[in-house]
CSV table of C-alpha atoms in Angstrom, one decimal:
chain,number,residue,atom,x,y,z
J,1,UNK,CA,123.9,62.8,20.1
J,2,UNK,CA,126.7,62.8,18.4
J,3,UNK,CA,127.4,66.0,15.8
J,4,UNK,CA,129.4,65.2,12.8
J,5,UNK,CA,130.2,67.8,9.9
J,6,UNK,CA,130.1,66.4,6.9
J,7,UNK,CA,131.5,68.3,3.7
J,8,UNK,CA,129.5,67.7,1.5
J,9,UNK,CA,131.0,70.0,-1.7
J,10,UNK,CA,134.2,66.8,-1.2
J,11,UNK,CA,134.8,64.0,-3.4
J,12,UNK,CA,134.5,63.2,-6.9
J,13,UNK,CA,130.6,62.5,-7.1
J,14,UNK,CA,129.0,65.6,-5.9
J,15,UNK,CA,126.8,66.8,-3.2
J,16,UNK,CA,124.0,64.1,-3.9
J,17,UNK,CA,126.0,61.3,-3.0
J,18,UNK,CA,126.5,63.3,0.1
J,19,UNK,CA,123.6,64.4,1.1
J,20,UNK,CA,122.2,59.9,0.2
J,21,UNK,CA,124.5,59.1,2.3
J,22,UNK,CA,123.9,61.7,5.6
J,23,UNK,CA,119.9,60.2,5.3
J,24,UNK,CA,121.3,56.5,5.0
J,25,UNK,CA,123.9,56.7,8.1
J,26,UNK,CA,121.0,58.8,9.7
J,27,UNK,CA,118.8,55.7,9.6
J,28,UNK,CA,121.2,53.7,10.8
J,29,UNK,CA,121.5,56.2,14.0
J,30,UNK,CA,119.4,57.5,16.0
J,31,UNK,CA,121.8,58.5,18.3
J,32,UNK,CA,123.7,61.3,15.3
J,33,UNK,CA,123.0,64.3,14.0
J,34,UNK,CA,124.6,65.7,10.2
J,35,UNK,CA,125.5,68.7,9.3
J,36,UNK,CA,126.7,69.1,5.7
J,37,UNK,CA,128.8,72.4,5.2
J,38,UNK,CA,128.8,73.0,1.6
J,39,UNK,CA,126.9,76.0,-0.6
J,40,UNK,CA,123.7,76.0,1.0
J,41,UNK,CA,121.5,76.8,-2.6
J,42,UNK,CA,122.8,73.4,-3.4
J,43,UNK,CA,122.3,71.9,-0.4
J,44,UNK,CA,119.0,73.2,0.9
J,45,UNK,CA,117.7,71.6,-2.8
J,46,UNK,CA,118.7,68.0,-2.3
J,47,UNK,CA,117.8,67.8,1.1
J,48,UNK,CA,114.6,69.1,0.2
J,49,UNK,CA,113.8,65.3,-1.6
J,50,UNK,CA,114.4,64.0,1.8
J,51,UNK,CA,111.5,66.1,3.7
J,52,UNK,CA,111.2,63.2,6.6
J,53,UNK,CA,114.3,63.2,7.7
J,54,UNK,CA,115.6,64.4,11.2
J,55,UNK,CA,118.6,65.6,12.9
J,56,UNK,CA,120.0,66.9,9.0
J,57,UNK,CA,121.3,70.8,8.5
J,58,UNK,CA,123.3,72.6,6.7
J,59,UNK,CA,125.7,74.9,7.5
J,60,UNK,CA,126.7,77.6,4.8
J,61,UNK,CA,130.4,77.6,2.9
J,62,UNK,CA,130.4,79.4,-0.3
J,63,UNK,CA,134.6,78.1,-1.4
J,64,UNK,CA,135.7,74.8,-2.5
J,65,UNK,CA,138.4,72.9,-2.2
J,66,UNK,CA,139.6,70.8,-5.3
J,67,UNK,CA,140.1,67.0,-6.0
J,68,UNK,CA,143.4,67.8,-7.8
J,69,UNK,CA,144.7,71.7,-6.5
J,70,UNK,CA,148.2,72.4,-4.2
J,71,UNK,CA,146.2,71.7,-1.0
J,72,UNK,CA,148.0,74.1,1.7
J,73,UNK,CA,147.4,77.0,-0.9
J,74,UNK,CA,144.2,76.3,-1.7
J,75,UNK,CA,143.0,76.5,2.3
J,76,UNK,CA,145.2,79.3,3.1
J,77,UNK,CA,143.7,81.5,0.2
J,78,UNK,CA,140.2,80.3,0.5
J,79,UNK,CA,139.2,80.2,4.2
J,80,UNK,CA,135.6,79.9,3.8
J,81,UNK,CA,136.0,76.1,2.2
J,82,UNK,CA,133.8,73.8,3.4
J,83,UNK,CA,136.5,71.7,4.7
J,84,UNK,CA,137.9,74.7,7.0
J,85,UNK,CA,134.0,75.4,7.7
J,86,UNK,CA,133.3,71.7,9.1
J,87,UNK,CA,136.8,72.0,11.0
J,88,UNK,CA,136.3,75.8,12.6
J,89,UNK,CA,133.0,73.9,14.4
J,90,UNK,CA,135.1,71.1,15.8
J,91,UNK,CA,136.7,73.7,16.7
J,92,UNK,CA,134.2,75.8,18.6
J,93,UNK,CA,132.0,73.2,20.0
J,94,UNK,CA,129.5,73.0,17.6
J,95,UNK,CA,130.2,69.5,16.0
J,96,UNK,CA,131.9,66.5,17.4
J,97,UNK,CA,133.8,65.2,14.5
J,98,UNK,CA,134.6,66.1,10.8
J,99,UNK,CA,134.4,63.6,8.2
J,100,UNK,CA,135.5,64.9,4.2
J,101,UNK,CA,136.1,62.4,1.0
J,102,UNK,CA,138.0,65.4,-0.3
J,103,UNK,CA,141.4,66.3,-1.2
J,104,UNK,CA,143.4,64.6,1.2
J,105,UNK,CA,146.5,66.8,1.4
J,106,UNK,CA,143.8,69.4,2.0
J,107,UNK,CA,142.0,68.2,4.7
J,108,UNK,CA,145.7,67.5,6.7
J,109,UNK,CA,146.2,71.5,5.7
J,110,UNK,CA,143.0,72.3,7.3
J,111,UNK,CA,143.2,70.5,10.0
J,112,UNK,CA,146.6,71.6,11.2
J,113,UNK,CA,145.6,75.2,10.5
J,114,UNK,CA,142.1,74.8,12.3
J,115,UNK,CA,142.4,72.3,14.9
J,116,UNK,CA,145.7,72.4,15.3
J,117,UNK,CA,148.0,68.8,16.9
J,118,UNK,CA,147.2,67.8,20.5
J,119,UNK,CA,149.5,68.5,22.5
J,120,UNK,CA,153.0,66.8,22.5
J,121,UNK,CA,152.0,65.3,18.9
J,122,UNK,CA,154.7,65.8,16.1
J,123,UNK,CA,152.7,64.6,13.6
J,124,UNK,CA,149.4,63.6,12.6
J,125,UNK,CA,148.9,60.6,10.6
J,126,UNK,CA,146.5,58.6,8.7
J,127,UNK,CA,145.1,55.0,9.8
J,128,UNK,CA,143.3,52.3,8.0
J,129,UNK,CA,142.1,49.1,8.7
J,130,UNK,CA,143.2,46.2,6.0
J,131,UNK,CA,141.6,42.8,5.9
J,132,UNK,CA,144.0,39.5,7.0
J,133,UNK,CA,143.1,35.8,6.9
J,134,UNK,CA,141.8,35.9,10.4
J,135,UNK,CA,141.0,39.6,10.8
J,136,UNK,CA,141.5,43.0,9.9
J,137,UNK,CA,144.6,45.0,11.3
J,138,UNK,CA,145.4,49.2,11.7
J,139,UNK,CA,148.0,50.3,9.3
J,140,UNK,CA,149.4,53.7,10.0
J,141,UNK,CA,150.8,56.1,8.3
J,142,UNK,CA,149.3,55.5,5.3
J,143,UNK,CA,150.5,59.0,3.0
J,144,UNK,CA,150.5,61.9,6.1
J,145,UNK,CA,153.7,61.9,6.6
J,146,UNK,CA,156.1,60.5,3.4
J,147,UNK,CA,159.8,61.5,6.0
J,148,UNK,CA,159.4,60.5,9.4
J,149,UNK,CA,161.9,60.7,12.6
J,150,UNK,CA,161.9,58.0,15.4
J,151,UNK,CA,159.6,59.6,17.7
J,152,UNK,CA,156.6,59.7,15.1
J,153,UNK,CA,157.0,56.1,14.7
J,154,UNK,CA,156.5,55.8,18.3
J,155,UNK,CA,153.6,58.2,18.9
J,156,UNK,CA,152.3,56.4,15.5
J,157,UNK,CA,152.5,53.2,18.2
J,158,UNK,CA,150.4,54.9,20.5
J,159,UNK,CA,148.0,56.1,18.8
J,160,UNK,CA,147.2,53.1,16.5
J,161,UNK,CA,147.0,51.6,19.9
J,162,UNK,CA,144.5,53.9,21.2
J,163,UNK,CA,142.2,53.8,18.6
J,164,UNK,CA,142.1,50.2,18.3
J,165,UNK,CA,141.4,49.8,21.9
J,166,UNK,CA,139.2,52.5,22.1
J,167,UNK,CA,137.0,52.2,18.8
J,168,UNK,CA,137.7,48.6,17.2
J,169,UNK,CA,137.6,47.1,21.1
J,170,UNK,CA,141.0,45.1,20.6
J,171,UNK,CA,141.9,44.2,23.8
J,172,UNK,CA,145.9,45.1,24.4
J,173,UNK,CA,146.2,45.8,20.7
J,174,UNK,CA,149.5,44.1,19.4
J,175,UNK,CA,152.3,46.4,17.7
J,176,UNK,CA,154.5,45.8,15.1
J,177,UNK,CA,156.8,48.4,13.1
J,178,UNK,CA,157.6,48.1,9.3
J,179,UNK,CA,160.8,46.2,8.3
J,180,UNK,CA,162.7,44.4,5.5
J,181,UNK,CA,162.9,41.3,8.4
J,182,UNK,CA,161.9,40.1,11.5
J,183,UNK,CA,164.9,40.6,13.7
J,184,UNK,CA,165.8,43.6,15.7
J,185,UNK,CA,168.7,45.3,13.6
J,186,UNK,CA,166.6,44.9,10.2
J,187,UNK,CA,165.8,48.2,8.7
J,188,UNK,CA,167.2,51.2,7.7
J,189,UNK,CA,167.9,54.0,9.7
J,190,UNK,CA,164.7,55.2,10.4
J,191,UNK,CA,163.3,51.7,11.9
J,192,UNK,CA,166.4,51.2,13.1
J,193,UNK,CA,165.8,54.6,15.5
J,194,UNK,CA,161.7,53.7,16.2
J,195,UNK,CA,162.9,50.0,17.5
J,196,UNK,CA,163.7,51.0,20.9
J,197,UNK,CA,161.6,53.2,21.1
J,198,UNK,CA,158.7,51.7,20.9
J,199,UNK,CA,159.8,48.7,23.2
J,200,UNK,CA,160.0,51.2,25.9
J,201,UNK,CA,156.9,52.6,25.3
J,202,UNK,CA,154.8,50.7,27.5
J,203,UNK,CA,153.0,49.6,24.7
J,204,UNK,CA,152.9,45.5,23.5
J,205,UNK,CA,155.0,46.0,20.9
J,206,UNK,CA,156.0,42.7,19.1
J,207,UNK,CA,159.1,43.7,17.4
J,208,UNK,CA,159.6,44.0,13.4
J,209,UNK,CA,156.9,43.0,10.9
J,210,UNK,CA,157.7,42.1,7.3
J,211,UNK,CA,155.8,42.8,3.9
J,212,UNK,CA,155.4,39.0,3.5
J,213,UNK,CA,153.6,38.4,7.1
J,214,UNK,CA,151.1,41.4,7.1
J,215,UNK,CA,148.7,39.1,5.3
J,216,UNK,CA,148.4,36.7,8.3
J,217,UNK,CA,147.7,39.7,11.3
J,218,UNK,CA,151.0,38.7,13.4
J,219,UNK,CA,149.8,42.7,14.8
J,220,UNK,CA,147.0,44.2,15.4
J,221,UNK,CA,148.5,48.0,15.0
J,222,UNK,CA,150.9,48.5,12.4
J,223,UNK,CA,153.5,51.6,11.8
J,224,UNK,CA,155.8,52.8,9.3
J,225,UNK,CA,156.4,56.2,7.6
J,226,UNK,CA,153.4,57.3,4.9
J,227,UNK,CA,155.5,56.7,2.1
J,228,UNK,CA,156.2,53.3,2.6
J,229,UNK,CA,152.5,53.1,4.0
J,230,UNK,CA,150.8,54.6,1.4
J,231,UNK,CA,153.4,52.0,-2.0
J,232,UNK,CA,152.2,49.1,0.9
J,233,UNK,CA,148.1,50.0,0.6
J,234,UNK,CA,148.0,50.4,-3.2
J,235,UNK,CA,150.0,47.6,-3.7
J,236,UNK,CA,147.6,45.6,-1.6
J,237,UNK,CA,145.0,47.0,-3.5
J,238,UNK,CA,146.7,46.1,-7.6
J,239,UNK,CA,147.3,42.8,-6.0
J,240,UNK,CA,143.9,42.3,-4.7
J,241,UNK,CA,142.8,43.5,-8.0
J,242,UNK,CA,145.1,41.3,-10.1
J,243,UNK,CA,143.7,38.3,-8.2
J,244,UNK,CA,140.4,38.8,-8.7
J,245,UNK,CA,140.9,39.0,-12.6
J,246,UNK,CA,143.0,36.2,-12.6
J,247,UNK,CA,139.8,34.6,-11.5
J,248,UNK,CA,137.9,35.9,-13.2
J,249,UNK,CA,139.8,35.2,-16.7
J,250,UNK,CA,140.2,31.3,-15.6
J,251,UNK,CA,136.1,31.2,-14.6
J,252,UNK,CA,135.3,32.4,-18.7
J,253,UNK,CA,138.3,29.4,-19.9
J,254,UNK,CA,136.1,26.0,-19.9
J,255,UNK,CA,132.3,25.2,-19.3
J,256,UNK,CA,134.1,23.7,-16.3
J,257,UNK,CA,135.6,26.7,-14.7
J,258,UNK,CA,131.9,28.5,-15.7
J,259,UNK,CA,130.3,26.0,-13.4
J,260,UNK,CA,132.9,26.4,-10.5
J,261,UNK,CA,133.1,30.3,-10.3
J,262,UNK,CA,129.3,29.9,-10.5
J,263,UNK,CA,129.3,28.4,-7.3
J,264,UNK,CA,132.4,30.3,-5.9
J,265,UNK,CA,130.6,33.2,-7.1
J,266,UNK,CA,129.3,33.8,-3.0
J,267,UNK,CA,131.5,33.0,-1.1
J,268,UNK,CA,133.9,35.0,-3.7
J,269,UNK,CA,131.8,38.1,-3.1
J,270,UNK,CA,131.5,38.5,0.6
J,271,UNK,CA,135.3,37.8,0.0
J,272,UNK,CA,136.1,41.5,-2.0
J,273,UNK,CA,133.2,42.8,0.7
J,274,UNK,CA,136.5,43.0,2.9
J,275,UNK,CA,139.0,44.9,0.3
J,276,UNK,CA,135.7,47.2,-0.8
J,277,UNK,CA,136.8,51.2,0.4
J,278,UNK,CA,133.2,51.6,0.4
J,279,UNK,CA,132.8,49.1,3.8
J,280,UNK,CA,136.0,50.9,5.5
J,281,UNK,CA,134.3,54.0,5.8
J,282,UNK,CA,137.4,56.2,5.8
J,283,UNK,CA,141.2,56.9,7.5
J,284,UNK,CA,140.8,58.7,10.8
J,285,UNK,CA,143.1,61.5,11.1
J,286,UNK,CA,145.0,60.5,14.9
J,287,UNK,CA,147.1,63.6,16.3
J,288,UNK,CA,144.4,66.1,15.1
J,289,UNK,CA,143.1,68.1,18.1
J,290,UNK,CA,139.6,66.7,16.5
J,291,UNK,CA,138.2,63.9,15.3
J,292,UNK,CA,138.9,63.8,11.8
J,293,UNK,CA,138.6,61.2,8.8
J,294,UNK,CA,139.0,61.5,5.4
J,295,UNK,CA,137.5,59.0,2.7
J,296,UNK,CA,138.0,57.3,-0.3
J,297,UNK,CA,137.4,60.7,-3.1
J,298,UNK,CA,135.3,57.6,-5.5
J,299,UNK,CA,133.0,57.7,-2.4
J,300,UNK,CA,129.4,57.7,-2.9
J,301,UNK,CA,126.6,56.3,-0.8
J,302,UNK,CA,127.5,53.5,1.2
J,303,UNK,CA,131.0,54.7,1.5
J,304,UNK,CA,130.0,58.3,2.6
J,305,UNK,CA,127.4,56.8,5.5
J,306,UNK,CA,129.9,54.6,6.9
J,307,UNK,CA,132.5,57.6,6.9
J,308,UNK,CA,130.1,59.5,8.7
J,309,UNK,CA,130.0,56.0,10.8
J,310,UNK,CA,133.8,56.0,11.8
J,311,UNK,CA,133.4,59.5,12.8
J,312,UNK,CA,130.7,59.1,15.1
J,313,UNK,CA,132.7,56.3,16.7
J,314,UNK,CA,136.1,57.8,17.4
J,315,UNK,CA,133.6,61.3,19.2
J,316,UNK,CA,131.9,58.4,21.7
J,317,UNK,CA,135.2,56.7,22.3
J,318,UNK,CA,136.8,60.5,23.4
J,319,UNK,CA,139.8,59.4,21.2
J,320,UNK,CA,141.5,63.1,21.3
J,321,UNK,CA,141.7,62.6,25.0
J,322,UNK,CA,142.3,59.5,25.1
J,323,UNK,CA,145.6,60.0,22.8
J,324,UNK,CA,146.3,63.0,25.4
J,325,UNK,CA,146.0,61.0,28.0
J,326,UNK,CA,148.5,58.2,26.6
J,327,UNK,CA,150.7,60.2,25.0
J,328,UNK,CA,151.4,61.2,28.9
J,329,UNK,CA,151.4,57.8,30.0
J,330,UNK,CA,153.8,56.6,27.9
J,331,UNK,CA,156.2,59.4,28.7
J,332,UNK,CA,155.8,58.7,32.2
J,333,UNK,CA,156.7,54.4,31.6
J,334,UNK,CA,159.9,56.3,29.2
J,335,UNK,CA,161.4,57.8,31.8
J,336,UNK,CA,160.9,55.4,33.7
J,337,UNK,CA,163.0,52.8,31.8
J,338,UNK,CA,165.5,55.3,31.2
J,339,UNK,CA,165.7,56.2,34.8
């Protein structure tokens, strides 16, 4: 039985969507327990609307961190907030994973305060799946660290490798480094410094990957700093919205286009699900000493259910332990290569 702690107060749409998402997740997974963390009075009222749902519990937290608050300050000043309480439960062995659709910066701050880093990891990183023409790829960091060192990107490569192989089931994941050219000498100082570290890491490193090549999925794991990664995924979201808007505009231009649009609608709808954050679930925060997954602030029931699923998968696959083991193995490989 995997125990997931859900921040029921986080996100734009309130506790009702969190409870509905938990109910959906429990119906799909009979080896799952969910604890809703938040205002007990509110949550008890919502849970009472689902009297026949087993394995759903409530843990009171008297405080909340808002979506637009300064993360570290809010977490420090309100230690009984729902994020900190849920992560404390994971730290104390009362839960196996923590998930939230709340303030991303606050989730990172609370994770560092309550769980700490896996020994040897300098910077935790947020990872997410992006769709390509022939599958998906994991990209990290997407916003936890705007400024990085070459060593951080090497560690991102390791953590992405572990998540891709353990949770996503990819055999020998290919790791690529985002750059402005494929050649080894291309990139800024960060990329140039990270390249040899990844090359010597023992990972299946395929070299630099340009942004234009990412949709063709040349790598299973793509590493970059959080600033670049955040810009990259938001640009991808914007381009997807632009293309969808242009298709809709053209489909309404004349009768022939309308008929064609109707015929294409099922295929387009299926393709768009691959871009839908509701189906992705959330972004695992890799490198903290506990499984933490952060969802989109706009998450509703379906997205919350998938957010819980992603947290449960990370716990089942022993993600934290595997990253620690991988870090030790990488140190051995690098030591041998430099000897």
